[in-house]
Amino acid sequence: MTTKTKLVKRIFSSLLTAALAVPMTALTAHATGEAFFYPPKNPVMTDQQFEVSVTFSADSEIGSVQANIAYDDSVIEFVSSDNASGGGGVLTVNGFPDTPSSEVDFSFTFKGLSAGNANISLQSCQIYSPDSELIGSPTAYCVITVGSDKVETKTETETTTTTEKTTTTTTKTAPSNGIPDKGVLTALTVDNGELSPAFAYNVYNYTVNVDNSVTNVEIEGTTASPSDYIWYTGTSECQVGENVRTITVTDVDGNAATYTVTIIRAAGGDEQQTRTAQKKDSSDTSSAVSKNANVMDQYKKMLNTALAIVLIVLVIALVVIIIWIRGKIKGGKKDK
C-alpha cells in the first residue's frame, strides 16, 4: 500500500469520525412523569377502611419514586402501606417498580373518621430513572367524601278509638327547585377565571379562560348529598393551551354524573414569538419550543439537517482529495 493511499484513507477516516460525532442526543426528548390518584369507587363511611392507589408513569423506565402525600387527618386516618410511612396528615413515599417498567402503582389504606370531605394531595414528588436522573415532578390530588352511616328516623303515631298504628319512615331530603337530592353537584367553583356557561347541576361541560400568568387552577365541587362520592381527575397545574379536568359524582346506588372543565391558559408574548419563528424556519433550533410542540419531531428535523450538512462536507472533501491525488500523481510522472 503506497504512502499516498494510506494518507487518503487516514483523511477519509477522520472525516467519517467527525460525521459520526454529530450529537445523537438530538433524538432524545426530555422525559416527563405523571401521577394519578384512584380512590374507591363507592362512598366511604365512618370507621370503614378503604384503599387509595397512586399510579406514577413516565415516557421512560422508572427507577424510583420519592414524594409526600398530604391528607386531612380530621376526616380520614392513615392505616398502612408497603411504600409509605408517617401519619398526622403527612406520608413519606419511597418506592420503586418490582420489575423494569415505565409505570408503578402504590396503595395506601385509610379509615374514615368523621363525615366530611378529605383532600389527598401529592406534594414534592420526584420520579427518577434507574440512573438517578430526574424524570419529572408531577402533582395530583383527589377528594374523599366520608358519609355518616347513621340513618335518621322519625316515628309517627296514629291513634283511634279501636286501633293504634305505628309507622317508621326514613328521612330523605326533598328536591329543592328541581335539583336531585343525590348524585349531582349543586355548586362548582374555580379559584381563577370564570365558568362558561354559568354552573347548573344538569350542565356537564364548562370552559374557563385564564391569563398566561395563571399556572395553577383549583376546582371544588359540592355534592347534593353528604353520602355522594366525588372523584377528581387531572392536576391543578396548567400548561399553555387546553387542560382538561373532570369531576365525577357517584351516589349510594352507583349512579354517576361526570362534569368536564376545560381550562384554557393563554400563550405569553415570548411563546407567541417562538411559535411564529418555528413556522418560518423549522431549522432555527435556538428558538424556544412551546410546551405543546412535539419535541421529538423538532429534534429529528434538526438531526436530519445536521446529517445533510455533514454529507455535503464529505462529498466536497472527497472531491478535493481526489483532485489533490491526481495532481500529485501527474507531478510525480513529470518528475520521472
Short mmCIF file of C-alpha atoms in Angstrom, two decimals:
data_model
loop_
_atom_site.label_atom_id
_atom_site.label_comp_id
_atom_site.label_asym_id
_atom_site.label_seq_id
_atom_site.Cartn_x
_atom_site.Cartn_y
_atom_site.Cartn_z
CA MET A 1 0.00 0.00 0.00
CA THR A 2 1.53 3.35 -1.12
CA THR A 3 2.05 6.28 1.21
CA LYS A 4 -0.47 8.35 -0.76
CA THR A 5 -3.14 5.64 -0.40
CA LYS A 6 -2.54 5.47 3.36
CA LEU A 7 -2.85 9.24 3.55
CA VAL A 8 -6.16 9.20 1.67
CA LYS A 9 -7.55 6.51 3.98
CA ARG A 10 -6.41 8.41 7.05
CA ILE A 11 -8.11 11.62 5.87
CA PHE A 12 -11.32 9.76 4.94
CA SER A 13 -11.39 8.03 8.35
CA SER A 14 -11.04 11.38 10.13
CA LEU A 15 -13.92 12.87 8.14
CA LEU A 16 -16.12 9.84 8.84
CA THR A 17 -15.39 10.05 12.57
CA ALA A 18 -16.33 13.73 12.57
CA ALA A 19 -19.60 12.92 10.84
CA LEU A 20 -20.49 10.25 13.37
CA ALA A 21 -19.74 12.67 16.17
CA VAL A 22 -22.91 14.65 15.42
CA PRO A 23 -24.78 14.85 18.76
CA MET A 24 -27.18 11.92 18.82
CA THR A 25 -28.87 13.40 21.86
CA ALA A 26 -30.99 15.34 19.40
CA LEU A 27 -33.19 12.27 19.20
CA THR A 28 -33.77 12.17 22.95
CA ALA A 29 -36.80 14.12 24.16
CA HIS A 30 -36.97 15.43 27.67
CA ALA A 31 -38.63 12.72 29.77
CA THR A 32 -41.80 13.58 31.63
CA GLY A 33 -43.66 11.98 34.51
CA GLU A 34 -47.32 11.89 35.54
CA ALA A 35 -49.29 10.80 38.59
CA PHE A 36 -52.97 9.93 39.08
CA PHE A 37 -54.98 9.10 42.20
CA TYR A 38 -57.50 6.25 42.16
CA PRO A 39 -59.79 6.46 45.22
CA PRO A 40 -62.54 3.89 45.99
CA LYS A 41 -65.50 3.77 43.60
CA ASN A 42 -68.14 3.51 46.33
CA PRO A 43 -68.92 6.04 49.08
CA VAL A 44 -66.87 5.71 52.29
CA MET A 45 -68.48 5.58 55.72
CA THR A 46 -67.05 6.34 59.16
CA ASP A 47 -64.99 3.51 60.69
CA GLN A 48 -64.68 1.92 57.25
CA GLN A 49 -61.26 1.08 55.84
CA PHE A 50 -60.63 1.85 52.19
CA GLU A 51 -57.74 1.95 49.72
CA VAL A 52 -56.39 4.81 47.64
CA SER A 53 -53.85 3.98 44.93
CA VAL A 54 -51.50 6.26 43.03
CA THR A 55 -50.14 5.43 39.58
CA PHE A 56 -46.84 7.01 38.54
CA SER A 57 -46.00 6.85 34.83
CA ALA A 58 -43.25 8.18 32.58
CA ASP A 59 -42.12 8.00 28.96
CA SER A 60 -39.02 6.11 30.06
CA GLU A 61 -38.15 3.43 32.61
CA ILE A 62 -38.75 4.42 36.25
CA GLY A 63 -36.04 3.71 38.81
CA SER A 64 -37.62 5.12 41.97
CA VAL A 65 -40.28 7.49 43.28
CA GLN A 66 -39.99 9.85 46.24
CA ALA A 67 -42.88 12.04 47.37
CA ASN A 68 -45.04 13.33 50.20
CA ILE A 69 -48.79 12.78 50.44
CA ALA A 70 -50.82 15.25 52.49
CA TYR A 71 -54.30 14.35 53.75
CA ASP A 72 -56.94 15.72 56.13
CA ASP A 73 -56.40 13.68 59.31
CA SER A 74 -59.55 15.12 60.90
CA VAL A 75 -61.69 13.22 58.37
CA ILE A 76 -59.59 10.16 57.47
CA GLU A 77 -56.84 8.20 59.24
CA PHE A 78 -53.79 6.50 57.66
CA VAL A 79 -53.66 2.77 58.41
CA SER A 80 -50.85 1.16 56.41
CA SER A 81 -48.86 0.98 53.17
CA ASP A 82 -45.91 -1.01 51.86
CA ASN A 83 -44.41 2.10 50.28
CA ALA A 84 -45.14 4.86 52.78
CA SER A 85 -44.78 5.78 56.42
CA GLY A 86 -45.96 8.62 58.60
CA GLY A 87 -49.25 9.92 59.91
CA GLY A 88 -50.81 13.04 61.35
CA GLY A 89 -51.67 14.35 57.89
CA VAL A 90 -48.40 13.66 56.01
CA LEU A 91 -46.99 10.45 54.49
CA THR A 92 -43.48 9.92 53.13
CA VAL A 93 -43.46 7.77 49.99
CA ASN A 94 -40.34 5.95 48.80
CA GLY A 95 -40.60 3.04 46.38
CA PHE A 96 -39.62 1.53 43.05
CA PRO A 97 -41.05 -0.91 40.46
CA ASP A 98 -40.67 -4.62 41.19
CA THR A 99 -39.69 -5.17 37.55
CA PRO A 100 -38.34 -2.73 34.92
CA SER A 101 -41.30 -0.61 33.89
CA SER A 102 -42.38 2.90 32.93
CA GLU A 103 -45.30 2.67 35.38
CA VAL A 104 -45.61 1.84 39.07
CA ASP A 105 -48.60 1.67 41.44
CA PHE A 106 -48.59 2.28 45.20
CA SER A 107 -51.55 1.58 47.51
CA PHE A 108 -52.48 3.22 50.80
CA THR A 109 -55.05 2.06 53.34
CA PHE A 110 -57.07 4.70 55.20
CA LYS A 111 -60.07 4.66 57.55
CA GLY A 112 -62.98 7.09 57.73
CA LEU A 113 -63.04 9.08 60.97
CA SER A 114 -65.82 11.61 60.61
CA ALA A 115 -68.27 12.84 58.00
CA GLY A 116 -66.83 15.42 55.62
CA ASN A 117 -64.52 15.92 52.64
CA ALA A 118 -60.84 14.97 52.91
CA ASN A 119 -58.33 16.30 50.39
CA ILE A 120 -55.46 13.97 49.48
CA SER A 121 -52.67 15.64 47.51
CA LEU A 122 -49.31 14.61 46.09
CA GLN A 123 -46.51 17.00 47.06
CA SER A 124 -42.75 17.28 46.44
CA CYS A 125 -42.93 14.33 44.05
CA GLN A 126 -39.79 13.28 42.20
CA ILE A 127 -39.67 10.43 39.68
CA TYR A 128 -36.14 9.17 38.94
CA SER A 129 -34.69 6.96 36.21
CA PRO A 130 -32.59 3.86 37.06
CA ASP A 131 -29.54 6.15 36.62
CA SER A 132 -30.91 8.53 39.29
CA GLU A 133 -31.74 11.21 36.72
CA LEU A 134 -34.88 13.27 37.44
CA ILE A 135 -37.70 12.35 35.04
CA GLY A 136 -40.43 14.62 36.37
CA SER A 137 -42.14 16.23 39.37
CA PRO A 138 -45.91 15.74 38.84
CA THR A 139 -48.72 16.85 41.11
CA ALA A 140 -52.12 15.22 41.69
CA TYR A 141 -54.96 15.21 44.17
CA CYS A 142 -58.35 13.70 44.92
CA VAL A 143 -61.15 14.26 47.42
CA ILE A 144 -62.59 11.55 49.64
CA THR A 145 -66.14 12.10 50.89
CA VAL A 146 -66.86 10.35 54.17
CA GLY A 147 -70.54 9.98 55.00
CA SER A 148 -72.21 9.05 58.26
CA ASP A 149 -73.53 5.50 58.50
CA LYS A 150 -76.29 6.59 60.88
CA VAL A 151 -79.84 6.66 59.50
CA GLU A 152 -82.14 9.28 60.85
CA THR A 153 -85.69 8.10 61.53
CA LYS A 154 -88.87 9.57 62.79
CA THR A 155 -91.90 7.90 64.31
CA GLU A 156 -95.47 8.84 63.61
CA THR A 157 -98.25 7.57 65.92
CA GLU A 158 -101.83 7.49 64.80
CA THR A 159 -104.43 6.64 67.48
CA THR A 160 -108.13 5.85 67.05
CA THR A 161 -110.79 4.55 69.45
CA THR A 162 -110.29 0.99 68.23
CA THR A 163 -106.63 0.59 67.00
CA GLU A 164 -103.21 2.10 67.42
CA LYS A 165 -100.92 2.25 64.39
CA THR A 166 -97.18 2.98 64.48
CA THR A 167 -95.08 3.56 61.33
CA THR A 168 -91.35 4.20 60.91
CA THR A 169 -90.00 6.05 57.86
CA THR A 170 -86.50 7.04 56.70
CA THR A 171 -85.99 10.76 56.28
CA LYS A 172 -84.90 11.96 52.85
CA THR A 173 -84.09 15.41 51.62
CA ALA A 174 -86.70 16.55 49.16
CA PRO A 175 -85.54 18.10 45.85
CA SER A 176 -85.10 21.87 46.06
CA ASN A 177 -86.01 23.85 42.93
CA GLY A 178 -85.94 20.66 40.91
CA ILE A 179 -82.36 19.72 41.90
CA PRO A 180 -81.95 16.00 42.74
CA ASP A 181 -81.09 15.16 46.34
CA LYS A 182 -78.09 12.98 45.42
CA GLY A 183 -75.70 12.05 42.64
CA VAL A 184 -75.12 15.56 41.25
CA LEU A 185 -73.16 18.71 42.01
CA THR A 186 -75.01 21.63 43.50
CA ALA A 187 -72.06 24.00 43.10
CA LEU A 188 -68.80 24.11 41.13
CA THR A 189 -66.16 26.79 41.67
CA VAL A 190 -62.71 27.68 40.33
CA ASP A 191 -60.22 29.94 42.09
CA ASN A 192 -59.09 31.59 38.82
CA GLY A 193 -61.28 32.62 35.89
CA GLU A 194 -64.99 32.01 35.47
CA LEU A 195 -67.05 29.03 34.33
CA SER A 196 -68.68 29.34 30.94
CA PRO A 197 -71.60 28.74 30.84
CA ALA A 198 -72.70 29.53 34.37
CA PHE A 199 -72.98 26.44 36.57
CA ALA A 200 -76.14 24.33 36.57
CA TYR A 201 -76.44 20.85 38.01
CA ASN A 202 -77.57 19.41 34.66
CA VAL A 203 -74.87 21.12 32.52
CA TYR A 204 -71.83 18.87 32.29
CA ASN A 205 -69.29 20.74 30.11
CA TYR A 206 -67.60 24.04 31.01
CA THR A 207 -64.77 26.23 29.79
CA VAL A 208 -62.51 28.51 31.85
CA ASN A 209 -60.18 31.05 30.19
CA VAL A 210 -57.19 32.29 32.21
CA ASP A 211 -54.23 34.57 31.51
CA ASN A 212 -50.76 33.22 30.80
CA SER A 213 -49.65 34.32 34.27
CA VAL A 214 -52.02 31.75 35.85
CA THR A 215 -50.18 28.46 36.34
CA ASN A 216 -52.49 26.80 38.83
CA VAL A 217 -56.29 26.45 38.97
CA GLU A 218 -58.08 24.71 41.83
CA ILE A 219 -61.55 23.24 41.28
CA GLU A 220 -64.02 22.41 44.04
CA GLY A 221 -67.39 20.75 43.73
CA THR A 222 -70.22 20.48 46.26
CA THR A 223 -72.32 17.32 46.17
CA ALA A 224 -76.07 17.19 46.70
CA SER A 225 -75.74 14.61 49.48
CA PRO A 226 -73.03 14.03 52.11
CA SER A 227 -73.04 10.35 51.11
CA ASP A 228 -72.18 11.13 47.49
CA TYR A 229 -68.69 10.15 46.43
CA ILE A 230 -66.69 12.74 44.41
CA TRP A 231 -63.63 11.97 42.28
CA TYR A 232 -61.37 14.49 40.52
CA THR A 233 -59.04 13.73 37.62
CA GLY A 234 -56.25 15.89 36.26
CA THR A 235 -53.88 18.19 38.11
CA SER A 236 -54.23 21.77 39.29
CA GLU A 237 -51.13 22.76 37.32
CA CYS A 238 -51.99 24.42 33.98
CA GLN A 239 -49.92 24.32 30.83
CA VAL A 240 -50.33 26.71 27.91
CA GLY A 241 -53.36 25.62 25.91
CA GLU A 242 -56.12 23.26 26.98
CA ASN A 243 -56.12 21.47 30.35
CA VAL A 244 -58.99 19.03 30.87
CA ARG A 245 -60.31 18.27 34.37
CA THR A 246 -63.22 16.02 35.30
CA ILE A 247 -65.36 15.75 38.43
CA THR A 248 -67.35 12.54 38.82
CA VAL A 249 -70.14 12.27 41.40
CA THR A 250 -71.48 8.83 42.40
CA ASP A 251 -74.44 8.27 44.71
CA VAL A 252 -75.02 5.34 47.08
CA ASP A 253 -76.91 3.47 44.34
CA GLY A 254 -73.95 3.63 41.95
CA ASN A 255 -75.40 6.26 39.62
CA ALA A 256 -72.69 8.60 38.32
CA ALA A 257 -72.57 12.05 36.73
CA THR A 258 -69.36 13.44 35.21
CA TYR A 259 -68.64 17.17 34.82
CA THR A 260 -65.84 18.28 32.48
CA VAL A 261 -63.98 21.58 32.86
CA THR A 262 -61.57 22.64 30.11
CA ILE A 263 -59.14 25.29 31.35
CA ILE A 264 -57.53 27.29 28.54
CA ARG A 265 -54.35 29.10 29.54
CA ALA A 266 -53.36 31.89 27.14
CA ALA A 267 -49.94 31.94 25.50
CA GLY A 268 -47.49 34.62 26.59
CA GLY A 269 -45.72 37.07 24.30
CA ASP A 270 -42.48 35.09 24.18
CA GLU A 271 -44.31 31.86 23.39
CA GLN A 272 -46.23 33.50 20.53
CA GLN A 273 -42.98 34.82 19.04
CA THR A 274 -41.42 31.38 19.34
CA ARG A 275 -44.30 29.71 17.53
CA THR A 276 -44.08 32.25 14.69
CA ALA A 277 -40.33 31.74 14.33
CA GLN A 278 -40.74 27.96 14.21
CA LYS A 279 -43.27 28.21 11.38
CA LYS A 280 -40.94 30.48 9.34
CA ASP A 281 -37.76 28.48 9.87
CA SER A 282 -38.03 24.98 11.36
CA SER A 283 -34.22 24.72 11.34
CA ASP A 284 -33.82 27.56 13.82
CA THR A 285 -33.02 25.39 16.83
CA SER A 286 -32.28 28.38 19.04
CA SER A 287 -35.98 29.22 19.23
CA ALA A 288 -37.76 28.11 22.40
CA VAL A 289 -40.14 25.22 21.76
CA SER A 290 -43.62 25.73 23.15
CA LYS A 291 -44.85 23.27 25.76
CA ASN A 292 -47.39 21.79 23.35
CA ALA A 293 -44.87 21.29 20.48
CA ASN A 294 -43.81 17.77 19.53
CA VAL A 295 -40.24 17.74 20.88
CA MET A 296 -39.30 14.50 19.16
CA ASP A 297 -40.22 15.83 15.69
CA GLN A 298 -38.23 19.01 16.25
CA TYR A 299 -35.13 17.07 17.25
CA LYS A 300 -35.46 14.72 14.27
CA LYS A 301 -35.65 17.70 11.88
CA MET A 302 -32.55 19.20 13.49
CA LEU A 303 -30.66 15.91 13.19
CA ASN A 304 -31.66 15.46 9.53
CA THR A 305 -30.37 18.94 8.73
CA ALA A 306 -27.08 18.25 10.51
CA LEU A 307 -26.63 14.93 8.71
CA ALA A 308 -27.30 16.58 5.35
CA ILE A 309 -24.62 19.20 6.04
CA VAL A 310 -22.12 16.51 7.08
CA LEU A 311 -22.78 14.51 3.90
CA ILE A 312 -22.22 17.61 1.75
CA VAL A 313 -18.92 18.28 3.56
CA LEU A 314 -17.83 14.68 3.00
CA VAL A 315 -18.58 14.85 -0.72
CA ILE A 316 -16.69 18.13 -1.11
CA ALA A 317 -13.76 16.76 0.89
CA LEU A 318 -13.57 13.61 -1.26
CA VAL A 319 -13.62 15.66 -4.45
CA VAL A 320 -10.79 17.85 -3.13
CA ILE A 321 -8.77 14.78 -2.11
CA ILE A 322 -9.23 13.11 -5.50
CA ILE A 323 -8.13 16.29 -7.33
CA TRP A 324 -5.14 16.61 -5.00
CA ILE A 325 -4.08 12.95 -5.53
CA ARG A 326 -4.37 13.26 -9.30
CA GLY A 327 -2.25 16.39 -9.18
CA LYS A 328 0.39 14.61 -7.12
CA ILE A 329 0.39 11.63 -9.47
CA LYS A 330 0.78 13.85 -12.55
CA GLY A 331 3.53 15.79 -10.82
CA GLY A 332 5.36 12.56 -9.98
CA LYS A 333 5.20 11.39 -13.59
CA LYS A 334 6.63 14.68 -14.83
CA ASP A 335 9.50 14.44 -12.30
CA LYS A 336 10.36 10.98 -13.66
#
